[in-house]
Amino acid sequence: KAKARGKNAFQFYASDMNVRAMARLELEFALHRVLEREELALYYQPKIDLASGRCCGAEALLRWFSPDLGSVSPAAFIPLAEETGLIIPIGEWVLRTACTQASHWLAQGVLEGRVAVNLSGRQFASGNIVAMVRRILDETGLPAGFLELEITESTAMDVDSDVLGQLSSLRALGIALSIDDFGTGYSSLAYLKKLPVSVLKVDQSFIKDLHHDRDDAAIAAAIISMARSLELDIVAEGVELEAHRQFLLQHGCTMAQGYLFSRPLPAQEMGRWLAGDKAACIV
Ligand code: C2E
Ligand code: MG
Ligand code: MG
Ligand code: MG
């Protein structure tokens, strides 16, 4: 009897199965194969010095182009990579690729400032991030001073995995550290002062509407002035409008990233962009 019902039971199950769970399984299945299938790429977004308008660095941003799923946003797959632990090999690939690229740009004489790589909290919990970073700098020949690592506030606040100790070791290698998406977490100023970070990146949610939302404008201005008094460099994220640029410049923000200047670019285009920026400066 069960056998007779088998087919119907399956159809019932399949049609009722949570569509999101299916999508997640499909995503996870594909994610396990991204490295061997070479489906990942790094894009680079220029960081701009607001006073001069010149490039002062770049952030590496991960892209996944899946033949089956199309282009998958990092917001969709990074959390899954973190849950499954795949962020460990993927994160290592990201760092190696970014350092190799930065090393090429340096050799070509076009690199301006540092290349920044995003790290996830899981990579600190794995316990060997310092050794991994040191090994990759060795392998790629990139001097540590050209690398910046970005962590979010929640990663910085996770005292369990001795993040503070690991950050200090990374800093001792000569790597710059920045707090990403600043303002969205709960880091206390007292704790922030203890961290060996040199850059705060103001989250784009405060930038987006600051030209017409007084609260956002007040928060952005407060973060900038706080960063300045703590003697931290400050980068505004998600700068899309001339009005944003004006506001930031007036309030003492020194650097910015956003579509106003450039979208994240494939490595080759970023190389051309860097060369063009350099040429414009010499003229
Ligand atoms: P994030 O590090 O805060 O990166 C900034 C995000 O804002 C990027 O989204 C970038 O493309 C986007 N963006 C830049 N300028 C503008 C703008 O003017 N307007 C708007 N609306 N958006 C702008 P993306 O590339 O989708 O990355 C999303 C997040 O995924 C990143 O946020 C970062 O947290 C994470 N992520 C990206 N690559 C990596 C990686 O290699 N490793 C890890 N662990 N996380 C990564
Ligand atoms: Mg970032
Ligand atoms: Mg951010
Ligand atoms: Mg973010």
Short mmCIF file of N, CA, C and O and ligand atoms in Angstrom, two decimals, residues 180-181 203 237, ligand 3:
data_model
loop_
_atom_site.label_atom_id
_atom_site.label_comp_id
_atom_site.label_asym_id
_atom_site.label_seq_id
_atom_site.Cartn_x
_atom_site.Cartn_y
_atom_site.Cartn_z
N ASP A 180 34.70 47.65 8.85
CA ASP A 180 33.76 47.80 7.74
C ASP A 180 32.34 48.04 8.28
O ASP A 180 32.04 47.66 9.41
N ASP A 181 31.50 48.65 7.47
CA ASP A 181 30.08 48.84 7.80
C ASP A 181 29.92 49.51 9.16
O ASP A 181 29.00 49.17 9.93
N ASP A 203 29.21 52.96 7.13
CA ASP A 203 28.29 52.14 6.35
C ASP A 203 27.47 52.97 5.38
O ASP A 203 27.05 54.08 5.68
N GLU A 237 31.36 54.83 2.53
CA GLU A 237 30.97 53.82 1.53
C GLU A 237 29.68 54.23 0.84
O GLU A 237 28.85 54.93 1.41
MG MG B 3 30.88 48.02 3.98
#
